mmCIF file of C-alpha atoms in Angstrom:
data_model
loop_
_atom_site.group_PDB
_atom_site.id
_atom_site.type_symbol
_atom_site.label_atom_id
_atom_site.label_comp_id
_atom_site.label_asym_id
_atom_site.label_seq_id
_atom_site.Cartn_x
_atom_site.Cartn_y
_atom_site.Cartn_z
ATOM 1 C CA MET A 9 78.639 80.935 109.660
ATOM 2 C CA MET A 10 77.963 83.604 107.000
ATOM 3 C CA THR A 11 74.544 83.365 105.311
ATOM 4 C CA SER A 12 74.112 83.687 101.538
ATOM 5 C CA ASN A 13 72.675 87.199 102.001
ATOM 6 C CA GLU A 14 75.658 88.215 104.125
ATOM 7 C CA ARG A 15 78.057 86.785 101.534
ATOM 8 C CA GLY A 16 76.239 88.727 98.813
ATOM 9 C CA THR A 17 76.417 91.942 100.829
ATOM 10 C CA ALA A 18 80.109 91.419 101.556
ATOM 11 C CA GLY A 19 80.785 90.795 97.854
ATOM 12 C CA THR A 20 78.908 93.933 96.885
ATOM 13 C CA ASN A 21 80.787 96.007 99.439
ATOM 14 C CA LEU A 22 84.144 94.639 98.288
ATOM 15 C CA ASP A 23 83.246 95.390 94.666
ATOM 16 C CA THR A 24 82.279 98.937 95.617
ATOM 17 C CA VAL A 25 85.606 99.420 97.405
ATOM 18 C CA ARG A 26 87.496 98.010 94.394
ATOM 19 C CA ARG A 27 85.723 100.371 91.994
ATOM 20 C CA HIS A 28 86.470 103.295 94.290
ATOM 21 C CA ASN A 29 90.132 102.327 94.491
ATOM 22 C CA LEU A 30 90.355 101.940 90.703
ATOM 23 C CA SER A 31 88.963 105.454 90.335
ATOM 24 C CA THR A 32 91.435 106.794 92.903
ATOM 25 C CA VAL A 33 94.491 105.260 91.231
ATOM 26 C CA LEU A 34 93.426 106.340 87.739
ATOM 27 C CA GLY A 35 92.714 109.856 88.998
ATOM 28 C CA LEU A 36 96.160 110.112 90.566
ATOM 29 C CA VAL A 37 98.028 109.297 87.345
ATOM 30 C CA HIS A 38 95.619 111.295 85.201
ATOM 31 C CA ARG A 39 95.932 114.476 87.224
ATOM 32 C CA GLY A 40 99.379 114.058 88.740
ATOM 33 C CA GLY A 41 101.220 112.547 85.802
ATOM 34 C CA PRO A 42 103.336 109.393 85.687
ATOM 35 C CA ALA A 43 103.756 107.818 89.119
ATOM 36 C CA ALA A 44 105.734 104.871 90.432
ATOM 37 C CA ARG A 45 103.707 102.082 91.983
ATOM 38 C CA SER A 46 105.474 102.816 95.255
ATOM 39 C CA ALA A 47 104.260 106.429 95.097
ATOM 40 C CA LEU A 48 100.703 105.252 94.431
ATOM 41 C CA THR A 49 100.962 102.907 97.394
ATOM 42 C CA GLN A 50 102.011 105.804 99.602
ATOM 43 C CA ALA A 51 99.366 108.177 98.216
ATOM 44 C CA THR A 52 96.466 105.743 98.593
ATOM 45 C CA GLY A 53 97.483 104.065 101.854
ATOM 46 C CA LEU A 54 96.800 100.681 100.253
ATOM 47 C CA ASN A 55 99.260 97.805 100.400
ATOM 48 C CA ARG A 56 101.587 96.979 97.509
ATOM 49 C CA SER A 57 99.753 93.881 96.333
ATOM 50 C CA THR A 58 96.422 95.735 96.202
ATOM 51 C CA VAL A 59 97.933 98.600 94.201
ATOM 52 C CA GLY A 60 99.590 96.062 91.896
ATOM 53 C CA ALA A 61 96.241 94.359 91.273
ATOM 54 C CA LEU A 62 94.497 97.700 90.626
ATOM 55 C CA VAL A 63 97.183 98.798 88.185
ATOM 56 C CA ALA A 64 97.007 95.441 86.397
ATOM 57 C CA GLU A 65 93.248 95.868 85.999
ATOM 58 C CA LEU A 66 93.660 99.405 84.651
ATOM 59 C CA VAL A 67 96.254 98.101 82.167
ATOM 60 C CA GLU A 68 93.804 95.385 81.073
ATOM 61 C CA LEU A 69 91.096 98.032 80.651
ATOM 62 C CA GLY A 70 93.467 99.960 78.384
ATOM 63 C CA LEU A 71 93.508 103.054 80.573
ATOM 64 C CA VAL A 72 97.121 103.055 81.771
ATOM 65 C CA THR A 73 100.457 101.631 80.696
ATOM 66 C CA GLU A 74 103.523 100.706 82.719
ATOM 67 C CA ARG A 75 107.127 101.470 81.911
ATOM 68 C CA GLU A 76 110.461 100.866 83.520
ATOM 69 C CA PRO A 77 111.651 103.737 85.735
ATOM 70 C CA GLU A 78 114.656 105.908 85.060
ATOM 71 C CA THR A 79 117.846 104.539 86.565
ATOM 72 C CA SER A 80 118.229 105.509 90.206
ATOM 73 C CA ASN A 81 120.669 105.022 93.045
ATOM 74 C CA ARG A 82 118.001 103.550 95.312
ATOM 75 C CA VAL A 83 118.655 100.094 96.766
ATOM 76 C CA GLY A 84 116.272 97.321 95.756
ATOM 77 C CA ARG A 85 114.112 96.561 92.749
ATOM 78 C CA PRO A 86 112.825 99.773 91.119
ATOM 79 C CA SER A 87 109.071 100.285 91.085
ATOM 80 C CA PRO A 88 107.370 100.364 87.634
ATOM 81 C CA VAL A 89 105.998 103.743 86.556
ATOM 82 C CA VAL A 90 102.268 103.963 85.798
ATOM 83 C CA VAL A 91 101.204 106.337 83.004
ATOM 84 C CA ALA A 92 97.745 107.404 81.836
ATOM 85 C CA ASP A 93 97.394 106.110 78.271
ATOM 86 C CA PRO A 94 97.425 109.060 75.822
ATOM 87 C CA ARG A 95 95.540 106.910 73.299
ATOM 88 C CA VAL A 96 92.446 107.245 75.477
ATOM 89 C CA VAL A 97 91.076 110.595 74.311
ATOM 90 C CA ALA A 98 88.280 113.095 74.712
ATOM 91 C CA ILE A 99 87.019 115.612 72.179
ATOM 92 C CA ALA A 100 86.800 119.253 73.267
ATOM 93 C CA VAL A 101 84.568 121.854 71.624
ATOM 94 C CA ASN A 102 84.503 125.614 72.213
ATOM 95 C CA PRO A 103 81.999 127.769 70.283
ATOM 96 C CA GLU A 104 83.071 131.428 70.206
ATOM 97 C CA VAL A 105 81.727 134.654 68.716
ATOM 98 C CA ASP A 106 83.901 134.277 65.623
ATOM 99 C CA ALA A 107 84.909 130.607 65.478
ATOM 100 C CA VAL A 108 84.325 127.050 66.649
ATOM 101 C CA THR A 109 87.388 125.289 68.044
ATOM 102 C CA VAL A 110 87.692 121.513 68.323
ATOM 103 C CA GLY A 111 90.491 119.590 70.025
ATOM 104 C CA VAL A 112 91.545 116.039 70.814
ATOM 105 C CA VAL A 113 93.025 115.605 74.295
ATOM 106 C CA GLY A 114 94.671 112.485 75.727
ATOM 107 C CA LEU A 115 94.002 111.030 79.153
ATOM 108 C CA ASP A 116 97.539 112.134 80.075
ATOM 109 C CA GLY A 117 96.614 115.778 79.382
ATOM 110 C CA THR A 118 98.325 115.958 75.985
ATOM 111 C CA LEU A 119 96.591 118.160 73.407
ATOM 112 C CA HIS A 120 96.963 116.000 70.284
ATOM 113 C CA ARG A 121 95.119 118.239 67.825
ATOM 114 C CA ARG A 122 93.466 121.642 67.865
ATOM 115 C CA VAL A 123 91.441 122.973 64.928
ATOM 116 C CA ARG A 124 89.993 126.490 64.954
ATOM 117 C CA TYR A 125 87.305 127.010 62.316
ATOM 118 C CA PRO A 126 86.697 130.770 61.800
ATOM 119 C CA THR A 127 83.103 131.747 61.058
ATOM 120 C CA GLY A 128 83.437 135.445 60.308
ATOM 121 C CA HIS A 129 80.227 136.041 62.235
ATOM 122 C CA VAL A 130 78.480 134.947 65.419
ATOM 123 C CA PRO A 131 77.398 131.353 64.746
ATOM 124 C CA SER A 132 73.950 130.158 65.671
ATOM 125 C CA ALA A 133 73.697 127.071 67.838
ATOM 126 C CA GLU A 134 72.637 125.062 64.780
ATOM 127 C CA GLU A 135 75.662 126.320 62.822
ATOM 128 C CA ALA A 136 78.010 125.557 65.708
ATOM 129 C CA VAL A 137 76.695 121.982 65.899
ATOM 130 C CA ALA A 138 77.163 121.536 62.144
ATOM 131 C CA ILE A 139 80.694 123.000 62.209
ATOM 132 C CA ALA A 140 81.796 120.971 65.234
ATOM 133 C CA SER A 141 80.350 117.801 63.713
ATOM 134 C CA ALA A 142 82.110 118.436 60.387
ATOM 135 C CA VAL A 143 85.454 119.117 62.095
ATOM 136 C CA ILE A 144 85.086 115.960 64.188
ATOM 137 C CA ASP A 145 84.377 114.006 60.992
ATOM 138 C CA GLY A 146 87.617 115.441 59.601
ATOM 139 C CA LEU A 147 89.422 114.186 62.685
ATOM 140 C CA ARG A 148 88.200 110.600 62.295
ATOM 141 C CA PRO A 149 91.655 109.410 61.087
ATOM 142 C CA ASP A 150 93.158 110.806 64.300
ATOM 143 C CA LEU A 151 90.388 109.301 66.396
ATOM 144 C CA ALA A 152 90.933 105.938 64.702
ATOM 145 C CA GLN A 153 94.386 105.853 66.332
ATOM 146 C CA ALA A 154 92.765 106.149 69.756
ATOM 147 C CA THR A 155 91.971 103.065 71.807
ATOM 148 C CA ARG A 156 88.941 104.772 73.338
ATOM 149 C CA VAL A 157 87.028 108.026 72.860
ATOM 150 C CA ALA A 158 85.498 109.036 76.186
ATOM 151 C CA GLY A 159 83.099 111.541 74.642
ATOM 152 C CA ILE A 160 82.810 115.262 73.984
ATOM 153 C CA GLY A 161 83.149 118.132 76.436
ATOM 154 C CA VAL A 162 81.876 121.573 75.432
ATOM 155 C CA ALA A 163 83.087 124.871 76.892
ATOM 156 C CA VAL A 164 80.353 127.488 76.363
ATOM 157 C CA PRO A 165 80.715 131.228 77.039
ATOM 158 C CA GLY A 166 77.425 131.437 78.899
ATOM 159 C CA LEU A 167 75.065 129.846 81.406
ATOM 160 C CA VAL A 168 74.757 126.094 80.913
ATOM 161 C CA ARG A 169 72.312 123.885 82.808
ATOM 162 C CA GLU A 170 74.415 121.209 84.451
ATOM 163 C CA SER A 171 71.835 118.431 84.267
ATOM 164 C CA ASP A 172 71.392 118.292 80.470
ATOM 165 C CA GLY A 173 73.813 120.724 78.820
ATOM 166 C CA VAL A 174 71.108 123.165 77.713
ATOM 167 C CA VAL A 175 72.606 126.610 77.106
ATOM 168 C CA ARG A 176 70.186 128.811 79.019
ATOM 169 C CA LEU A 177 71.858 132.051 77.994
ATOM 170 C CA ALA A 178 75.008 132.831 76.023
ATOM 171 C CA PRO A 179 74.501 136.551 75.384
ATOM 172 C CA HIS A 180 77.535 137.143 73.195
ATOM 173 C CA LEU A 181 76.525 134.186 71.030
ATOM 174 C CA GLU A 182 72.885 135.326 71.136
ATOM 175 C CA TRP A 183 71.798 131.851 72.242
ATOM 176 C CA ALA A 184 68.941 131.188 74.650
ATOM 177 C CA ASP A 185 67.610 127.813 75.789
ATOM 178 C CA GLU A 186 69.554 125.893 73.149
ATOM 179 C CA PRO A 187 69.819 122.078 73.706
ATOM 180 C CA PHE A 188 73.368 122.188 72.368
ATOM 181 C CA ALA A 189 74.695 119.059 74.093
ATOM 182 C CA ALA A 190 71.795 116.885 72.934
ATOM 183 C CA GLU A 191 72.019 118.162 69.357
ATOM 184 C CA LEU A 192 75.775 117.628 69.157
ATOM 185 C CA ALA A 193 75.372 114.125 70.582
ATOM 186 C CA ALA A 194 72.759 113.332 67.930
ATOM 187 C CA ALA A 195 75.031 114.692 65.172
ATOM 188 C CA THR A 196 78.189 112.851 66.239
ATOM 189 C CA GLY A 197 77.076 109.729 68.092
ATOM 190 C CA PHE A 198 79.286 110.565 71.089
ATOM 191 C CA PRO A 199 78.076 111.364 74.619
ATOM 192 C CA VAL A 200 78.282 115.121 75.162
ATOM 193 C CA HIS A 201 78.632 117.152 78.357
ATOM 194 C CA ALA A 202 78.627 120.957 78.391
ATOM 195 C CA ALA A 203 79.469 123.606 80.994
ATOM 196 C CA ASN A 204 80.498 127.235 81.344
ATOM 197 C CA ASP A 205 83.888 127.900 79.753
ATOM 198 C CA ALA A 206 85.382 129.846 82.660
ATOM 199 C CA SER A 207 84.351 127.188 85.184
ATOM 200 C CA LEU A 208 86.115 124.596 83.057
ATOM 201 C CA GLY A 209 89.126 126.899 82.745
ATOM 202 C CA ALA A 210 89.266 127.251 86.528
ATOM 203 C CA ASN A 211 89.325 123.496 86.934
ATOM 204 C CA ALA A 212 92.019 123.101 84.264
ATOM 205 C CA GLU A 213 94.278 125.688 85.922
ATOM 206 C CA ARG A 214 93.720 124.005 89.303
ATOM 207 C CA LEU A 215 94.745 120.626 87.961
ATOM 208 C CA TYR A 216 97.477 121.479 85.463
ATOM 209 C CA GLY A 217 98.319 125.164 85.601
ATOM 210 C CA ALA A 218 98.971 128.043 87.975
ATOM 211 C CA GLY A 219 96.495 126.678 90.529
ATOM 212 C CA ARG A 220 98.179 123.312 91.169
ATOM 213 C CA GLY A 221 97.751 122.461 94.829
ATOM 214 C CA ALA A 222 95.326 125.324 95.505
ATOM 215 C CA SER A 223 92.113 124.243 97.204
ATOM 216 C CA ASP A 224 90.412 127.645 96.948
ATOM 217 C CA LEU A 225 90.877 129.792 93.870
ATOM 218 C CA VAL A 226 89.079 132.233 91.627
ATOM 219 C CA TYR A 227 89.786 132.203 87.896
ATOM 220 C CA LEU A 228 88.867 135.139 85.666
ATOM 221 C CA ASN A 229 89.324 135.033 81.915
ATOM 222 C CA GLY A 230 88.996 137.959 79.546
ATOM 223 C CA GLY A 231 88.316 137.438 75.859
ATOM 224 C CA ALA A 232 86.303 138.626 72.882
ATOM 225 C CA SER A 233 83.161 137.237 74.533
ATOM 226 C CA GLY A 234 83.628 139.294 77.706
ATOM 227 C CA ILE A 235 84.792 138.166 81.134
ATOM 228 C CA GLY A 236 84.007 134.771 82.570
ATOM 229 C CA ALA A 237 84.893 133.392 85.967
ATOM 230 C CA GLY A 238 85.101 130.084 87.743
ATOM 231 C CA VAL A 239 85.440 129.450 91.462
ATOM 232 C CA ILE A 240 86.991 126.460 93.225
ATOM 233 C CA VAL A 241 86.020 126.041 96.886
ATOM 234 C CA GLY A 242 87.589 123.314 98.998
ATOM 235 C CA GLY A 243 88.981 121.657 95.878
ATOM 236 C CA ARG A 244 85.591 121.444 94.151
ATOM 237 C CA PRO A 245 84.045 123.676 91.475
ATOM 238 C CA LEU A 246 81.375 126.016 92.807
ATOM 239 C CA THR A 247 78.423 125.464 90.465
ATOM 240 C CA GLY A 248 75.330 126.643 92.279
ATOM 241 C CA ILE A 249 72.079 124.702 92.235
ATOM 242 C CA SER A 250 71.835 124.583 88.432
ATOM 243 C CA GLY A 251 75.419 125.252 87.345
ATOM 244 C CA TYR A 252 75.256 129.030 86.929
ATOM 245 C CA ALA A 253 77.505 130.203 89.785
ATOM 246 C CA GLY A 254 80.586 132.372 89.320
ATOM 247 C CA GLU A 255 79.350 135.123 86.980
ATOM 248 C CA LEU A 256 81.844 137.701 88.237
ATOM 249 C CA GLY A 257 81.862 139.387 84.836
ATOM 250 C CA HIS A 258 78.419 140.695 85.762
ATOM 251 C CA THR A 259 79.252 142.075 89.187
ATOM 252 C CA LEU A 260 78.891 145.819 89.721
ATOM 253 C CA VAL A 261 82.108 147.835 89.510
ATOM 254 C CA ASN A 262 80.798 151.238 88.367
ATOM 255 C CA SER A 263 77.389 152.525 89.469
ATOM 256 C CA SER A 264 77.729 155.357 86.921
ATOM 257 C CA GLY A 265 78.716 153.014 84.103
ATOM 258 C CA ILE A 266 77.011 152.017 80.898
ATOM 259 C CA ARG A 267 74.286 149.437 80.479
ATOM 260 C CA CYS A 268 75.518 145.886 79.931
ATOM 261 C CA HIS A 269 73.888 143.501 77.439
ATOM 262 C CA CYS A 270 72.615 141.586 80.508
ATOM 263 C CA GLY A 271 70.479 144.634 81.370
ATOM 264 C CA ALA A 272 72.418 145.820 84.428
ATOM 265 C CA ILE A 273 74.512 148.980 84.804
ATOM 266 C CA GLY A 274 78.293 149.044 85.249
ATOM 267 C CA CYS A 275 79.176 145.346 85.007
ATOM 268 C CA LEU A 276 82.847 144.403 85.129
ATOM 269 C CA GLU A 277 82.907 143.334 81.488
ATOM 270 C CA THR A 278 81.528 146.676 80.298
ATOM 271 C CA GLU A 279 84.382 148.538 82.007
ATOM 272 C CA VAL A 280 87.228 146.056 81.500
ATOM 273 C CA SER A 281 87.292 144.828 77.915
ATOM 274 C CA GLN A 282 89.616 143.509 75.275
ATOM 275 C CA ARG A 283 87.860 145.621 72.653
ATOM 276 C CA ALA A 284 88.749 148.856 74.446
ATOM 277 C CA LEU A 285 92.409 147.823 74.706
ATOM 278 C CA LEU A 286 92.563 146.925 71.027
ATOM 279 C CA ARG A 287 90.939 150.228 70.114
ATOM 280 C CA VAL A 288 93.560 152.368 71.869
ATOM 281 C CA LEU A 289 96.296 150.168 70.400
ATOM 282 C CA GLY A 290 94.876 150.671 66.906
ATOM 283 C CA LEU A 291 94.336 146.939 66.365
ATOM 284 C CA GLU A 292 91.358 145.080 64.930
ATOM 285 C CA GLU A 293 92.245 141.807 66.636
ATOM 286 C CA ALA A 294 95.148 140.119 68.412
ATOM 287 C CA ASP A 295 95.844 136.849 70.137
ATOM 288 C CA THR A 296 97.276 136.870 73.663
ATOM 289 C CA ASP A 297 100.914 136.894 72.549
ATOM 290 C CA GLU A 298 100.304 139.731 70.085
ATOM 291 C CA LEU A 299 98.431 141.711 72.727
ATOM 292 C CA ASP A 300 101.280 141.216 75.204
ATOM 293 C CA ARG A 301 103.790 142.588 72.702
ATOM 294 C CA ALA A 302 101.606 145.514 71.654
ATOM 295 C CA LEU A 303 100.880 146.567 75.237
ATOM 296 C CA ALA A 304 104.525 146.247 76.292
ATOM 297 C CA ALA A 305 105.652 148.340 73.322
ATOM 298 C CA ALA A 306 103.056 151.037 73.995
ATOM 299 C CA VAL A 307 103.991 151.208 77.688
ATOM 300 C CA ALA A 308 107.691 151.385 76.842
ATOM 301 C CA ALA A 309 106.963 154.241 74.429
ATOM 302 C CA GLY A 310 104.915 156.064 77.059
ATOM 303 C CA ASP A 311 101.773 156.207 74.874
ATOM 304 C CA PRO A 312 99.430 158.377 76.992
ATOM 305 C CA ALA A 313 96.166 156.952 75.612
ATOM 306 C CA VAL A 314 97.246 153.355 76.234
ATOM 307 C CA LEU A 315 98.623 154.168 79.701
ATOM 308 C CA ALA A 316 95.380 155.916 80.646
ATOM 309 C CA GLU A 317 93.249 152.987 79.431
ATOM 310 C CA ILE A 318 95.400 150.467 81.288
ATOM 311 C CA GLU A 319 95.061 152.440 84.517
ATOM 312 C CA ARG A 320 91.310 152.807 84.043
ATOM 313 C CA GLN A 321 90.821 149.083 83.466
ATOM 314 C CA LEU A 322 93.131 148.087 86.313
ATOM 315 C CA GLY A 323 91.133 150.289 88.657
ATOM 316 C CA PHE A 324 87.850 148.540 87.868
ATOM 317 C CA LEU A 325 89.505 145.115 87.844
ATOM 318 C CA VAL A 326 90.774 145.765 91.375
ATOM 319 C CA VAL A 327 87.202 146.473 92.514
ATOM 320 C CA ALA A 328 86.045 143.115 91.134
ATOM 321 C CA LEU A 329 88.991 141.250 92.652
ATOM 322 C CA ARG A 330 88.370 142.937 96.001
ATOM 323 C CA ASN A 331 84.773 141.726 95.905
ATOM 324 C CA ALA A 332 85.867 138.192 94.954
ATOM 325 C CA THR A 333 88.406 138.213 97.794
ATOM 326 C CA ASN A 334 85.871 139.340 100.368
ATOM 327 C CA VAL A 335 83.219 136.846 99.231
ATOM 328 C CA PHE A 336 85.334 133.727 98.590
ATOM 329 C CA ASN A 337 88.512 134.264 100.650
ATOM 330 C CA PRO A 338 90.632 132.454 98.015
ATOM 331 C CA GLN A 339 94.300 131.623 98.375
ATOM 332 C CA LEU A 340 94.829 132.369 94.683
ATOM 333 C CA ILE A 341 93.289 134.444 91.906
ATOM 334 C CA VAL A 342 94.298 133.349 88.404
ATOM 335 C CA LEU A 343 93.923 135.754 85.472
ATOM 336 C CA GLY A 344 93.660 134.503 81.904
ATOM 337 C CA GLY A 345 93.250 135.995 78.430
ATOM 338 C CA PHE A 346 93.677 139.758 78.177
ATOM 339 C CA LEU A 347 93.361 140.009 81.976
ATOM 340 C CA GLY A 348 96.604 138.035 82.125
ATOM 341 C CA SER A 349 98.115 140.593 79.746
ATOM 342 C CA LEU A 350 97.101 143.406 82.094
ATOM 343 C CA HIS A 351 98.584 141.530 85.042
ATOM 344 C CA ALA A 352 101.850 140.956 83.155
ATOM 345 C CA LEU A 353 102.326 144.721 82.744
ATOM 346 C CA ALA A 354 102.608 145.222 86.492
ATOM 347 C CA PRO A 355 102.559 141.877 88.320
ATOM 348 C CA GLU A 356 103.872 143.475 91.509
ATOM 349 C CA ARG A 357 101.083 146.099 91.640
ATOM 350 C CA LEU A 358 97.832 144.183 91.424
ATOM 351 C CA GLY A 359 98.231 142.146 94.616
ATOM 352 C CA PRO A 360 98.910 145.133 96.913
ATOM 353 C CA LEU A 361 96.103 147.145 95.264
ATOM 354 C CA VAL A 362 93.581 144.377 95.953
ATOM 355 C CA ALA A 363 94.920 143.760 99.469
ATOM 356 C CA ALA A 364 94.596 147.473 100.258
ATOM 357 C CA GLN A 365 90.871 147.452 99.413
ATOM 358 C CA ALA A 366 89.842 143.968 100.587
ATOM 359 C CA LEU A 367 89.139 143.025 104.175
ATOM 360 C CA ALA A 368 92.521 142.520 105.793
ATOM 361 C CA ALA A 369 91.728 139.040 107.067
ATOM 362 C CA SER A 370 90.312 137.892 103.711
ATOM 363 C CA GLY A 371 93.281 139.094 101.680
ATOM 364 C CA GLU A 372 96.208 138.349 103.973
ATOM 365 C CA GLN A 373 97.061 135.023 102.272
ATOM 366 C CA LEU A 374 95.988 136.018 98.759
ATOM 367 C CA ALA A 375 98.240 135.542 95.739
ATOM 368 C CA ILE A 376 97.476 136.661 92.178
ATOM 369 C CA ALA A 377 98.989 134.870 89.189
ATOM 370 C CA ARG A 378 98.681 134.696 85.447
ATOM 371 C CA ALA A 379 97.137 131.583 83.917
ATOM 372 C CA GLU A 380 99.714 129.101 82.626
ATOM 373 C CA LEU A 381 97.813 126.960 80.131
ATOM 374 C CA GLY A 382 97.376 129.654 77.479
ATOM 375 C CA SER A 383 95.361 128.652 74.413
ATOM 376 C CA ARG A 384 95.142 125.037 75.651
ATOM 377 C CA ILE A 385 93.071 125.892 78.691
ATOM 378 C CA LEU A 386 89.548 125.421 77.332
ATOM 379 C CA MET A 387 90.496 122.308 75.390
ATOM 380 C CA ILE A 388 91.900 120.721 78.543
ATOM 381 C CA GLY A 389 89.014 121.990 80.686
ATOM 382 C CA ALA A 390 86.364 120.682 78.295
ATOM 383 C CA ALA A 391 88.154 117.333 77.994
ATOM 384 C CA GLU A 392 88.050 116.969 81.796
ATOM 385 C CA LEU A 393 84.284 117.231 81.551
ATOM 386 C CA ALA A 394 84.205 114.369 79.052
ATOM 387 C CA PHE A 395 86.679 112.255 81.051
ATOM 388 C CA ALA A 396 84.730 112.673 84.329
ATOM 389 C CA PRO A 397 82.431 109.612 83.929
ATOM 390 C CA LEU A 398 85.384 107.419 82.943
ATOM 391 C CA LEU A 399 87.470 108.606 85.896
ATOM 392 C CA ALA A 400 84.566 108.033 88.278
ATOM 393 C CA ALA A 401 83.920 104.475 87.050
ATOM 394 C CA PRO A 402 86.910 103.093 85.092
ATOM 395 C CA SER A 403 85.495 99.570 84.896
ATOM 396 C CA ALA A 404 81.987 100.565 83.803
#
């Protein structure tokens, strides 16, 4: 006969298993898109009645909806399709050197709104909090249509302490030891989580972009704030003990180079830069699409200055990618921002160049691809940060 203590322990264990299974099912439809109940049954290894009960609970919690499947030729009753509810949203914030961008992202991965507020100068942390808070206030009518706001995720171009969202160093923003997450939470009333922008971009590309299905990848993004990188190892972000891992923009590529703002000589982002490309193109600024067109036109015209700068930057980029390949042995390297523009000029060249310099064993399964999410990447990546507690404990 089971004692009261044993019954209590059994109940606790069953509740723990149920919560875990709820998280698993919600994660599958969040990251994989709409899925039939039969597919969820197969993916989880649970029986049909258990999956049905879990889905019913998630529907009651307002996290998923069910719809009838498309007509099919399969025999038997069609299985309902489970969809992450787009009315459950997260707010994404990305402070940059010349703007603060705020977005609203649904649990199904839909970017509902994106507002870029130009500053005309490098905003202080206090200014960025005030701007983000004001933009979020302006989005209240949109947020009122949501059934739940999970919180705010912040993508910061710098080193962010994982435990509390303190920005230890964002050199291009000239921030140091700024409690940005806590201040934004106080200003908005929402829970706030912050992390390095490139690490969040890496996770977004792994889940929804060029890195789908890749367990080990390196993501490098080039923008006005320099070069950031994120690393996924065994399907999990590599963060380091405090969340600062993956700073490939500050790896050495030229021992005779110039001094970087970080204090070192010859960092990748001093040798490979968007600013240098814009300068030889005669442009003050350009978004990714404009840069693609300008580079393609200059290459087609045989512009010697542009061709020389492209070759110079590709050479140093190859050194960095060789180092990343030797250290992390990834199956995929994803290039975003202006690095994606460089890759697009000669997609067939970069892979062999890296493979020729990397250790043969480390690079033999390597692929290099351009990022797919474009301007949505940091909004989606930051939203994942805000959704994480909800996905881990849907019934909490």
